Short mmCIF file of C-alpha atoms in Angstrom, two decimals:
data_model
loop_
_atom_site.label_atom_id
_atom_site.label_comp_id
_atom_site.label_asym_id
_atom_site.label_seq_id
_atom_site.Cartn_x
_atom_site.Cartn_y
_atom_site.Cartn_z
CA MET A 180 -37.29 -15.52 30.80
CA ILE A 181 -40.17 -16.48 28.55
CA VAL A 182 -39.70 -20.18 27.88
CA ILE A 183 -41.06 -21.38 24.53
CA GLY A 184 -41.26 -25.17 24.55
CA GLU A 185 -39.89 -26.60 21.31
CA LEU A 186 -41.05 -30.19 21.42
CA ILE A 187 -44.28 -30.08 19.39
CA ASN A 188 -42.55 -30.02 16.04
CA GLY A 189 -43.17 -32.50 13.26
CA MET A 190 -39.46 -32.61 12.45
CA TYR A 191 -39.07 -34.84 15.51
CA LYS A 192 -39.83 -38.38 14.38
CA ASP A 193 -42.35 -39.25 17.12
CA VAL A 194 -44.23 -36.00 16.64
CA GLY A 195 -44.25 -36.29 12.86
CA LYS A 196 -45.75 -39.78 13.22
CA ALA A 197 -48.27 -38.55 15.80
CA VAL A 198 -49.38 -35.80 13.42
CA SER A 199 -49.79 -38.21 10.49
CA ASN A 200 -51.69 -40.77 12.56
CA ARG A 201 -53.65 -38.27 14.67
CA GLU A 202 -52.27 -39.68 17.93
CA THR A 203 -53.81 -37.05 20.18
CA ASP A 204 -52.37 -38.46 23.42
CA VAL A 205 -48.74 -38.07 22.21
CA ILE A 206 -49.27 -34.37 21.50
CA GLN A 207 -51.28 -33.77 24.66
CA HIS A 208 -48.64 -35.38 26.85
CA LEU A 209 -45.97 -33.20 25.27
CA ALA A 210 -48.13 -30.14 25.86
CA ILE A 211 -48.84 -30.98 29.51
CA ASP A 212 -45.24 -31.95 30.28
CA GLN A 213 -43.80 -28.80 28.73
CA VAL A 214 -46.21 -26.53 30.60
CA LYS A 215 -45.49 -28.33 33.87
CA ALA A 216 -41.76 -27.89 33.24
CA GLY A 217 -42.16 -24.12 32.96
CA SER A 218 -43.06 -23.21 29.37
CA GLN A 219 -45.19 -20.08 29.11
CA VAL A 220 -45.53 -20.59 25.36
CA LEU A 221 -45.55 -23.77 23.23
CA ASP A 222 -44.14 -23.76 19.74
CA VAL A 223 -46.37 -25.57 17.23
CA ASN A 224 -44.88 -26.74 13.96
CA THR A 225 -46.45 -29.34 11.70
CA GLY A 226 -43.05 -30.37 10.42
CA PRO A 227 -41.43 -30.61 6.99
CA TYR A 228 -43.33 -33.74 5.91
CA SER A 229 -46.84 -32.48 6.64
CA LYS A 230 -49.02 -33.04 3.53
CA ASN A 231 -51.88 -30.85 4.74
CA PRO A 232 -50.23 -28.29 7.01
CA LYS A 233 -53.40 -26.25 7.51
CA ASP A 234 -55.34 -29.30 8.68
CA ASP A 235 -52.40 -30.48 10.74
CA MET A 236 -52.00 -27.06 12.41
CA LYS A 237 -55.71 -27.01 13.23
CA TRP A 238 -55.59 -30.51 14.70
CA LEU A 239 -52.47 -29.72 16.74
CA ILE A 240 -53.94 -26.53 18.20
CA GLU A 241 -57.24 -28.18 19.07
CA SER A 242 -55.46 -31.15 20.66
CA ILE A 243 -53.21 -28.88 22.75
CA GLN A 244 -55.94 -26.44 23.82
CA ALA A 245 -58.13 -29.33 24.96
CA VAL A 246 -55.69 -30.04 27.81
CA VAL A 247 -53.68 -26.89 28.58
CA ASP A 248 -54.42 -23.17 28.77
CA VAL A 249 -51.22 -21.83 27.27
CA ARG A 250 -50.01 -19.36 24.68
CA LEU A 251 -48.90 -20.82 21.35
CA ALA A 252 -46.16 -19.84 18.92
CA LEU A 253 -47.40 -20.70 15.44
CA ASP A 254 -44.33 -21.89 13.60
CA SER A 255 -44.59 -22.10 9.84
CA THR A 256 -43.07 -20.57 6.74
CA LYS A 257 -46.59 -20.42 5.21
CA ALA A 258 -48.77 -17.43 6.04
CA ASP A 259 -52.00 -19.33 5.36
CA VAL A 260 -51.02 -22.02 7.86
CA ILE A 261 -50.30 -19.33 10.45
CA GLU A 262 -53.60 -17.59 9.76
CA GLU A 263 -55.48 -20.88 10.10
CA GLY A 264 -53.91 -21.16 13.55
CA LEU A 265 -54.63 -17.55 14.48
CA ARG A 266 -58.35 -18.15 14.00
CA LEU A 267 -58.25 -20.95 16.57
CA VAL A 268 -55.96 -19.82 19.39
CA LYS A 269 -57.60 -19.00 22.71
CA ASN A 270 -54.69 -16.96 24.09
CA ARG A 271 -52.56 -14.26 22.52
CA ALA A 272 -50.33 -15.94 19.95
CA VAL A 273 -46.76 -15.49 18.81
CA ILE A 274 -46.07 -15.74 15.08
CA ASN A 275 -42.89 -17.68 14.39
CA SER A 276 -41.67 -15.93 12.26
CA THR A 277 -40.84 -13.15 9.85
CA ASN A 278 -37.41 -12.32 8.50
CA ALA A 279 -36.22 -8.92 7.27
CA ASP A 280 -37.54 -9.24 3.72
CA GLU A 281 -40.02 -6.47 2.87
CA ALA A 282 -42.71 -8.69 1.35
CA LYS A 283 -42.54 -11.22 4.17
CA MET A 284 -42.69 -8.53 6.84
CA ASP A 285 -45.74 -6.94 5.21
CA VAL A 286 -47.62 -10.23 5.31
CA ILE A 287 -46.58 -11.22 8.84
CA PHE A 288 -46.94 -7.82 10.52
CA GLY A 289 -50.28 -7.46 8.72
CA LEU A 290 -51.42 -10.69 10.37
CA ALA A 291 -49.92 -9.62 13.71
CA LYS A 292 -51.91 -6.38 13.60
CA LYS A 293 -55.13 -8.08 12.53
CA TYR A 294 -54.94 -10.77 15.22
CA ASN A 295 -53.07 -8.77 17.91
CA THR A 296 -50.15 -11.17 18.19
CA GLN A 297 -46.49 -10.98 19.06
CA VAL A 298 -43.92 -11.74 16.36
CA ILE A 299 -40.53 -13.42 16.22
CA GLY A 300 -38.28 -11.51 13.81
CA LEU A 301 -35.28 -13.39 12.42
CA ALA A 302 -32.21 -11.26 11.73
CA MET A 303 -31.78 -12.71 8.25
CA ASP A 304 -32.98 -11.96 4.73
CA LYS A 305 -32.85 -13.41 1.23
CA ALA A 306 -29.05 -13.30 1.42
CA GLY A 307 -29.19 -15.76 4.33
CA VAL A 308 -27.82 -15.63 7.86
CA PRO A 309 -25.39 -12.75 8.47
CA ASN A 310 -21.95 -13.59 9.80
CA SER A 311 -21.40 -10.43 11.85
CA ARG A 312 -23.08 -8.69 14.76
CA GLU A 313 -23.26 -5.49 12.68
CA LYS A 314 -25.28 -7.08 9.87
CA ARG A 315 -27.52 -8.79 12.43
CA LEU A 316 -28.14 -5.41 14.06
CA GLU A 317 -28.92 -3.80 10.69
CA LEU A 318 -31.52 -6.47 9.87
CA ALA A 319 -33.00 -6.29 13.37
CA ALA A 320 -33.35 -2.52 12.99
CA THR A 321 -35.13 -3.06 9.66
CA ILE A 322 -37.58 -5.39 11.38
CA MET A 323 -38.20 -2.96 14.24
CA ALA A 324 -38.83 -0.10 11.82
CA LYS A 325 -41.43 -2.17 9.96
CA ALA A 326 -43.07 -3.29 13.22
CA ILE A 327 -43.43 0.36 14.25
CA ASP A 328 -44.93 1.18 10.81
CA TYR A 329 -47.59 -1.45 11.50
CA GLY A 330 -48.28 -0.13 15.00
CA ILE A 331 -46.88 -3.22 16.69
CA GLY A 332 -45.55 -2.56 20.21
CA THR A 333 -41.75 -2.70 20.24
CA ASP A 334 -41.81 -5.19 23.12
CA ASP A 335 -44.16 -7.41 21.11
CA VAL A 336 -41.29 -8.18 18.74
CA PHE A 337 -38.90 -10.99 19.65
CA LEU A 338 -35.65 -10.43 17.77
CA ASP A 339 -33.74 -13.61 16.95
CA PRO A 340 -30.03 -13.18 16.05
CA ILE A 341 -29.95 -16.72 14.53
CA VAL A 342 -27.85 -19.18 16.45
CA LEU A 343 -25.63 -21.48 14.38
CA PRO A 344 -24.09 -24.81 15.40
CA VAL A 345 -20.82 -24.32 17.26
CA ASN A 346 -19.22 -27.23 15.43
CA VAL A 347 -19.59 -25.64 12.00
CA ALA A 348 -19.73 -21.89 12.72
CA GLN A 349 -17.57 -21.45 15.76
CA THR A 350 -16.89 -17.75 15.23
CA GLN A 351 -20.62 -16.99 15.36
CA GLY A 352 -21.21 -17.63 19.07
CA ARG A 353 -19.60 -14.34 20.10
CA GLU A 354 -21.38 -12.48 17.29
CA VAL A 355 -24.76 -13.80 18.42
CA LEU A 356 -24.10 -12.95 22.09
CA GLU A 357 -23.05 -9.40 21.26
CA ALA A 358 -26.03 -9.04 18.91
CA ILE A 359 -28.39 -9.94 21.78
CA ARG A 360 -26.84 -7.16 23.85
CA GLU A 361 -27.13 -4.66 21.00
CA PHE A 362 -30.70 -5.62 20.04
CA SER A 363 -31.87 -4.58 23.51
CA CYS A 364 -30.87 -0.99 22.74
CA LEU A 365 -32.94 -0.73 19.54
CA SER A 366 -36.11 0.63 21.13
CA ASP A 367 -37.77 1.75 24.35
CA PRO A 368 -39.49 -0.33 25.57
CA ALA A 369 -36.77 -2.76 24.50
CA PRO A 370 -37.69 -5.52 22.09
CA ASN A 371 -37.67 -9.04 23.43
CA THR A 372 -34.81 -11.24 22.27
CA VAL A 373 -35.11 -14.94 21.51
CA ILE A 374 -32.90 -17.76 20.32
CA GLY A 375 -33.58 -21.20 18.92
CA LEU A 376 -31.25 -22.65 21.50
CA SER A 377 -30.87 -26.26 20.38
CA ASN A 378 -29.34 -25.15 17.11
CA VAL A 379 -26.09 -24.24 18.88
CA SER A 380 -25.44 -27.88 19.76
CA GLN A 381 -26.67 -29.48 16.53
CA GLY A 382 -24.31 -32.31 15.64
CA THR A 383 -22.20 -31.98 18.79
CA LYS A 384 -21.55 -34.73 21.28
CA PHE A 385 -22.50 -33.03 24.56
CA ARG A 386 -25.68 -31.35 23.49
CA SER A 387 -27.18 -30.57 26.89
CA LEU A 388 -23.90 -29.13 28.20
CA VAL A 389 -23.45 -26.93 25.14
CA ASN A 390 -27.10 -25.81 25.28
CA ARG A 391 -27.08 -24.83 28.93
CA THR A 392 -23.72 -23.10 28.68
CA PHE A 393 -24.83 -21.02 25.72
CA LEU A 394 -28.18 -20.19 27.32
CA THR A 395 -26.43 -19.03 30.50
CA MET A 396 -24.09 -16.79 28.49
CA ALA A 397 -26.99 -15.38 26.48
CA ILE A 398 -28.91 -14.58 29.66
CA ALA A 399 -25.83 -12.70 30.90
CA ASP A 400 -26.10 -10.64 27.71
CA GLY A 401 -29.76 -9.84 28.34
CA LEU A 402 -31.68 -12.58 26.50
CA THR A 403 -35.36 -12.46 27.48
CA SER A 404 -36.75 -15.59 25.82
CA ALA A 405 -35.67 -18.90 24.29
CA ILE A 406 -37.14 -21.73 22.27
CA LEU A 407 -35.79 -24.78 24.05
CA ASP A 408 -36.46 -28.22 25.49
CA PRO A 409 -38.03 -27.48 28.88
CA LEU A 410 -37.81 -31.17 29.83
CA ASP A 411 -34.01 -30.87 30.06
CA LYS A 412 -33.84 -30.39 33.82
CA GLU A 413 -30.20 -29.31 33.93
CA LEU A 414 -30.93 -26.70 31.28
CA MET A 415 -33.83 -25.32 33.29
CA ASP A 416 -31.70 -25.36 36.47
CA ALA A 417 -29.05 -23.31 34.69
CA MET A 418 -31.65 -20.85 33.41
CA ILE A 419 -33.23 -20.41 36.85
CA THR A 420 -29.81 -19.91 38.45
CA ALA A 421 -28.69 -17.40 35.82
CA GLU A 422 -31.81 -15.37 36.49
CA LEU A 423 -31.22 -15.65 40.22
CA VAL A 424 -27.74 -14.18 39.82
CA LEU A 425 -29.30 -11.29 37.89
CA ASN A 426 -31.77 -10.72 40.74
CA LYS A 427 -34.80 -11.60 38.58
CA HIS A 428 -36.27 -13.69 41.40
CA ILE A 429 -35.57 -13.57 45.10
CA TYR A 430 -33.01 -15.88 46.67
CA CYS A 431 -34.12 -18.64 49.01
CA ASP A 432 -32.29 -21.89 49.70
CA SER A 433 -34.85 -23.84 47.69
CA PHE A 434 -34.79 -21.36 44.80
CA LEU A 435 -35.05 -24.09 42.15
CA ASP A 436 -38.22 -25.57 43.63
CA ALA A 437 -39.62 -22.14 44.44
CA TYR A 438 -39.27 -21.05 40.82
CA ARG A 439 -40.90 -24.21 39.55
CA LYS A 440 -43.86 -23.88 41.93
CA LYS A 441 -44.65 -20.37 40.69
CA MET B 12 -8.89 -18.70 31.10
CA ILE B 13 -6.12 -18.73 33.64
CA VAL B 14 -7.29 -21.12 36.35
CA ILE B 15 -5.97 -20.34 39.83
CA GLY B 16 -6.55 -23.35 42.08
CA GLU B 17 -7.99 -22.25 45.42
CA LEU B 18 -7.61 -25.34 47.56
CA ILE B 19 -4.30 -24.71 49.34
CA ASN B 20 -5.76 -22.33 51.87
CA GLY B 21 -5.47 -22.75 55.62
CA MET B 22 -9.05 -21.58 56.07
CA TYR B 23 -10.08 -25.05 54.91
CA LYS B 24 -10.01 -27.31 57.97
CA ASP B 25 -7.93 -30.13 56.45
CA VAL B 26 -5.40 -27.70 55.04
CA GLY B 27 -5.16 -25.68 58.26
CA LYS B 28 -4.45 -28.91 60.15
CA ALA B 29 -1.91 -30.02 57.53
CA VAL B 30 -0.10 -26.69 57.88
CA SER B 31 -0.01 -26.91 61.70
CA ASN B 32 1.16 -30.52 61.68
CA ARG B 33 3.46 -30.22 58.65
CA GLU B 34 1.60 -32.97 56.77
CA THR B 35 3.52 -32.60 53.53
CA ASP B 36 1.59 -35.30 51.65
CA VAL B 37 -1.77 -33.54 52.14
CA ILE B 38 -0.46 -30.34 50.56
CA GLN B 39 1.43 -32.17 47.81
CA HIS B 40 -1.63 -34.17 46.81
CA LEU B 41 -3.69 -30.99 46.60
CA ALA B 42 -0.98 -29.41 44.47
CA ILE B 43 -0.70 -32.37 42.10
CA ASP B 44 -4.48 -32.84 41.80
CA GLN B 45 -5.11 -29.17 41.07
CA VAL B 46 -2.42 -29.02 38.39
CA LYS B 47 -3.72 -32.22 36.79
CA ALA B 48 -7.22 -30.72 36.77
CA GLY B 49 -6.03 -27.72 34.78
CA SER B 50 -4.72 -25.06 37.19
CA GLN B 51 -1.98 -22.90 35.68
CA VAL B 52 -1.50 -21.14 39.02
CA LEU B 53 -1.99 -22.35 42.60
CA ASP B 54 -3.14 -19.98 45.31
CA VAL B 55 -1.17 -20.36 48.55
CA ASN B 56 -2.67 -19.03 51.76
CA THR B 57 -1.51 -20.05 55.22
CA GLY B 58 -4.96 -19.36 56.63
CA PRO B 59 -6.35 -17.18 59.39
CA TYR B 60 -5.06 -19.36 62.25
CA SER B 61 -1.44 -19.54 61.17
CA LYS B 62 0.78 -18.59 64.13
CA ASN B 63 3.95 -18.19 62.07
CA PRO B 64 2.70 -17.21 58.63
CA LYS B 65 6.20 -16.58 57.25
CA ASP B 66 7.38 -20.05 58.26
CA ASP B 67 4.13 -21.59 57.09
CA MET B 68 4.34 -19.85 53.70
CA LYS B 69 7.92 -21.04 53.27
CA TRP B 70 6.98 -24.61 54.17
CA LEU B 71 3.95 -24.57 51.83
CA ILE B 72 5.95 -23.26 48.88
CA GLU B 73 8.77 -25.75 49.38
CA SER B 74 6.29 -28.61 49.74
CA ILE B 75 4.44 -27.64 46.56
CA GLN B 76 7.53 -26.92 44.46
CA ALA B 77 8.99 -30.30 45.41
CA VAL B 78 6.28 -32.04 43.39
CA VAL B 79 4.92 -29.63 40.75
CA ASP B 80 6.42 -27.01 38.46
CA VAL B 81 3.67 -24.42 38.62
CA ARG B 82 3.16 -20.71 39.16
CA LEU B 83 2.01 -19.63 42.63
CA ALA B 84 -0.31 -16.86 43.78
CA LEU B 85 0.96 -15.72 47.16
CA ASP B 86 -2.17 -14.93 49.12
CA SER B 87 -1.70 -12.91 52.28
CA THR B 88 -2.65 -9.56 53.74
CA LYS B 89 0.89 -9.27 55.14
CA ALA B 90 3.59 -7.87 52.87
CA ASP B 91 6.41 -9.62 54.77
CA VAL B 92 4.72 -13.00 54.28
CA ILE B 93 4.39 -12.31 50.57
CA GLU B 94 8.03 -11.19 50.31
CA GLU B 95 9.16 -14.36 52.11
CA GLY B 96 7.33 -16.30 49.41
CA LEU B 97 8.70 -14.20 46.57
CA ARG B 98 12.25 -15.14 47.58
CA LEU B 99 11.41 -18.82 47.18
CA VAL B 100 9.22 -19.13 44.09
CA LYS B 101 10.79 -20.82 41.06
CA ASN B 102 8.28 -19.45 38.53
CA ARG B 103 6.86 -15.98 38.04
CA ALA B 104 4.49 -15.29 40.95
CA VAL B 105 1.18 -13.53 41.33
CA ILE B 106 0.71 -11.36 44.43
CA ASN B 107 -2.77 -11.83 45.89
CA SER B 108 -3.45 -8.94 46.49
CA THR B 109 -3.51 -5.18 46.72
CA ASN B 110 -6.60 -3.02 47.06
CA ALA B 111 -6.98 0.61 45.93
CA ASP B 112 -5.51 2.19 49.08
CA GLU B 113 -2.46 4.33 48.28
CA ALA B 114 -0.21 2.96 51.01
CA LYS B 115 -1.09 -0.65 50.26
CA MET B 116 -0.56 -0.18 46.52
CA ASP B 117 2.86 1.40 47.10
CA VAL B 118 4.00 -1.62 49.11
CA ILE B 119 2.53 -4.26 46.78
CA PHE B 120 3.48 -2.68 43.45
CA GLY B 121 6.94 -2.02 44.93
CA LEU B 122 7.28 -5.75 45.58
CA ALA B 123 5.81 -6.58 42.18
CA LYS B 124 8.44 -4.41 40.45
CA LYS B 125 11.31 -5.76 42.57
CA TYR B 126 10.38 -9.42 41.98
CA ASN B 127 8.80 -9.08 38.50
CA THR B 128 5.43 -10.50 39.52
CA GLN B 129 1.85 -10.13 38.43
CA VAL B 130 -0.64 -8.58 40.88
CA ILE B 131 -4.30 -9.10 41.76
CA GLY B 132 -5.93 -5.72 42.40
CA LEU B 133 -9.15 -5.74 44.41
CA ALA B 134 -11.67 -3.04 43.48
CA MET B 135 -12.15 -2.01 47.10
CA ASP B 136 -10.59 0.39 49.56
CA LYS B 137 -10.77 1.38 53.24
CA ALA B 138 -14.47 2.13 52.77
CA GLY B 139 -15.04 -1.53 51.89
CA VAL B 140 -16.60 -3.23 48.88
CA PRO B 141 -18.42 -0.86 46.51
CA ASN B 142 -22.04 -1.58 45.69
CA SER B 143 -22.07 -0.23 42.15
CA ARG B 144 -20.26 -0.96 38.90
CA GLU B 145 -19.28 2.73 38.67
CA LYS B 146 -17.44 2.74 42.01
CA ARG B 147 -15.78 -0.57 41.12
CA LEU B 148 -14.59 0.96 37.86
CA GLU B 149 -13.27 4.04 39.66
CA LEU B 150 -11.23 1.92 42.08
CA ALA B 151 -9.99 -0.32 39.28
CA ALA B 152 -8.84 2.78 37.36
CA THR B 153 -6.99 3.97 40.49
CA ILE B 154 -5.20 0.62 40.66
CA MET B 155 -4.29 0.68 36.96
CA ALA B 156 -2.91 4.21 37.25
CA LYS B 157 -0.68 3.17 40.15
CA ALA B 158 0.47 0.05 38.32
CA ILE B 159 1.51 2.17 35.35
CA ASP B 160 3.37 4.56 37.73
CA TYR B 161 5.38 1.57 38.92
CA GLY B 162 6.10 0.37 35.39
CA ILE B 163 3.98 -2.75 35.76
CA GLY B 164 2.58 -4.04 32.45
CA THR B 165 -1.16 -3.39 32.26
CA ASP B 166 -1.81 -7.04 31.44
CA ASP B 167 0.16 -8.07 34.51
CA VAL B 168 -2.63 -6.67 36.68
CA PHE B 169 -5.60 -8.92 37.45
CA LEU B 170 -8.54 -6.69 38.38
CA ASP B 171 -11.01 -8.29 40.79
CA PRO B 172 -14.48 -6.67 41.01
CA ILE B 173 -15.17 -8.49 44.33
CA VAL B 174 -17.87 -11.12 44.09
CA LEU B 175 -20.37 -11.21 46.96
CA PRO B 176 -22.65 -14.09 48.01
CA VAL B 177 -25.86 -14.15 46.00
CA ASN B 178 -27.90 -14.98 49.09
CA VAL B 179 -26.98 -11.77 50.92
CA ALA B 180 -26.11 -9.32 48.12
CA GLN B 181 -28.33 -10.33 45.26
CA THR B 182 -28.18 -6.99 43.45
CA GLN B 183 -24.40 -7.26 43.14
CA GLY B 184 -24.21 -10.08 40.60
CA ARG B 185 -25.17 -7.82 37.71
CA GLU B 186 -22.86 -5.06 38.99
CA VAL B 187 -19.91 -7.46 39.09
CA LEU B 188 -20.63 -8.83 35.61
CA GLU B 189 -20.86 -5.35 34.10
CA ALA B 190 -17.72 -4.31 35.97
CA ILE B 191 -15.81 -7.20 34.37
CA ARG B 192 -16.89 -5.95 30.95
CA GLU B 193 -15.89 -2.37 31.78
CA PHE B 194 -12.54 -3.29 33.37
CA SER B 195 -11.43 -4.79 30.06
CA CYS B 196 -11.60 -1.33 28.47
CA LEU B 197 -9.31 0.36 31.02
CA SER B 198 -6.04 -0.18 29.17
CA ASP B 199 -4.40 -1.54 26.04
CA PRO B 200 -3.23 -4.24 26.42
CA ALA B 201 -6.32 -4.94 28.52
CA PRO B 202 -5.83 -5.86 32.16
CA ASN B 203 -6.66 -9.39 33.16
CA THR B 204 -9.82 -9.83 35.20
CA VAL B 205 -10.24 -12.32 38.03
CA ILE B 206 -12.91 -13.36 40.49
CA GLY B 207 -12.85 -15.33 43.72
CA LEU B 208 -15.61 -17.52 42.34
CA SER B 209 -16.66 -19.58 45.35
CA ASN B 210 -17.71 -16.44 47.21
CA VAL B 211 -20.81 -16.12 45.02
CA SER B 212 -22.26 -19.34 46.43
CA GLN B 213 -21.15 -18.93 50.06
CA GLY B 214 -23.98 -20.11 52.29
CA THR B 215 -26.18 -21.29 49.41
CA LYS B 216 -27.55 -24.78 49.00
CA PHE B 217 -26.52 -25.60 45.42
CA ARG B 218 -22.98 -24.31 45.51
CA SER B 219 -21.58 -26.03 42.43
CA LEU B 220 -24.58 -25.02 40.30
CA VAL B 221 -24.36 -21.39 41.41
CA ASN B 222 -20.58 -21.36 40.89
CA ARG B 223 -20.63 -22.77 37.37
CA THR B 224 -23.55 -20.57 36.32
CA PHE B 225 -21.83 -17.42 37.53
CA LEU B 226 -18.50 -18.42 35.98
CA THR B 227 -20.19 -19.04 32.63
CA MET B 228 -21.87 -15.62 32.76
CA ALA B 229 -18.61 -13.93 33.74
CA ILE B 230 -16.79 -15.59 30.84
CA ALA B 231 -19.50 -14.24 28.52
CA ASP B 232 -18.58 -10.80 29.88
CA GLY B 233 -14.89 -11.30 29.16
CA LEU B 234 -13.45 -12.73 32.39
CA THR B 235 -9.90 -13.96 31.79
CA SER B 236 -9.07 -15.70 35.07
CA ALA B 237 -10.71 -17.16 38.18
CA ILE B 238 -9.72 -18.46 41.57
CA LEU B 239 -11.80 -21.62 41.86
CA ASP B 240 -11.96 -25.28 42.79
CA PRO B 241 -10.50 -27.06 39.76
CA LEU B 242 -11.55 -30.45 41.17
CA ASP B 243 -15.21 -29.56 40.54
CA LYS B 244 -15.52 -31.38 37.22
CA GLU B 245 -18.86 -29.87 36.25
CA LEU B 246 -17.43 -26.41 36.87
CA MET B 247 -14.45 -27.12 34.64
CA ASP B 248 -16.76 -28.63 31.97
CA ALA B 249 -18.80 -25.40 32.00
CA MET B 250 -15.66 -23.28 31.75
CA ILE B 251 -14.27 -25.30 28.84
CA THR B 252 -17.61 -25.16 27.02
CA ALA B 253 -18.01 -21.41 27.56
CA GLU B 254 -14.59 -20.87 26.04
CA LEU B 255 -15.48 -23.19 23.17
CA VAL B 256 -18.54 -21.09 22.37
CA LEU B 257 -16.30 -18.01 22.31
CA ASN B 258 -13.97 -19.77 19.86
CA LYS B 259 -11.05 -19.80 22.33
CA HIS B 260 -10.24 -23.39 21.42
CA ILE B 261 -11.16 -25.36 18.33
CA TYR B 262 -14.24 -27.57 18.26
CA CYS B 263 -13.88 -31.32 18.10
CA ASP B 264 -16.37 -33.89 19.36
CA SER B 265 -14.13 -34.72 22.30
CA PHE B 266 -13.47 -31.07 23.15
CA LEU B 267 -13.60 -31.67 26.91
CA ASP B 268 -10.91 -34.36 26.82
CA ALA B 269 -8.92 -32.45 24.23
CA TYR B 270 -8.78 -29.39 26.47
CA ARG B 271 -7.75 -31.42 29.48
CA LYS B 272 -4.97 -33.19 27.58
CA LYS B 273 -3.39 -29.88 26.56
#
């Protein structure tokens, strides 16, 4: 599993405040802690209240890269904010994200080609989030076709079936899980698959339990990546164990520690 | 999920001793606790050291039925021990188990027809446990064909793909999970599927973590029943949450309590 740490996001109150006030140590601690906990990629999002998102993105990336050597997922709805970030990243970036709209894909895959990045592709379009696995698959196929047009490697696309909160869209859990399974068959090499995990437990009472249960189920269905809170130890334990069961790393009695030391 | 409580089994030291010494209260407490924790069925196994398994089975069933009104899974390799139990059960029984050997199936499905029971069918034969999903499916199909010959309802068969310990047969986790998915397609109505869950963690250090992770993954693949320790609260929490995600019971903030109160 490729773990994308979700915590550097201005929508979280502490992070939003740190961005506004240029509190470098807050961001750097979050970066170090997430990498130590097993994130191979860190999501970077200036947040909904950022007044100068390009400046904020630049400051975030420079703050993070000063303390950790890690890949970044540049998370913004604005292409110019993403491109500002792409000029600064030291490692291969992930663009978070495109959807299946033609105009959006042309901009994002254009940037991906120019800067040799990977791309998260959301299985949604102007009509919103689909409510069936079939519509999700159709949109994912649209994204893959466009990626191929732009010469992007099929395994450089991370298809996201769009997870919805279980308390308001309870029928969608099964649809998302089956979509993950079906996405894997769209190309050879298979695309990566990714979910914004925390969304499944939004507004629920036992968030960590719901998150780790859903992640475990998604891994059973072939999920290869997730945007999640890597500081949730029980979540990471569940992820490591699910991968153990699937023979992704070799059993030893101390398999949890062994994975973390890698 | 149909939860089959595994704790009344003479292979456990305390239970074996209780059977030998006719300690009724030990067995009755285990029965009451497992039903309270959510078992719809209790497995009953006199254990490997039972000198008079027919007498022991009779005593166990009478002890259990004196305190709880619950279905029993009569767990023995000996047909006469199972038939002794079938004469005594108050509710519809489950026979645990047949395998795919012709002679064994004829005896067990004969009993199942005579006593109107359900049957656990192990996807193994004289050659032992298969090491691929394909061979498991072949044996499961053999069992279903025989069940149909005997006029047993297809959903009265619980197909067991045979779970092996992850520390010694690490490639088999994926095979078992895929077999569960494939078993469900063997008939309409679909057969039930069942696993002896604790086997996956045999000899491992973090047994509860491995058990609940594997159960969650198996539920994602359509598992409908498991023989497990219902007193493992974290395991039951994971099971309830996995079923919640699949929309098997309706979300409310107190979904764990709500499920348990049912």
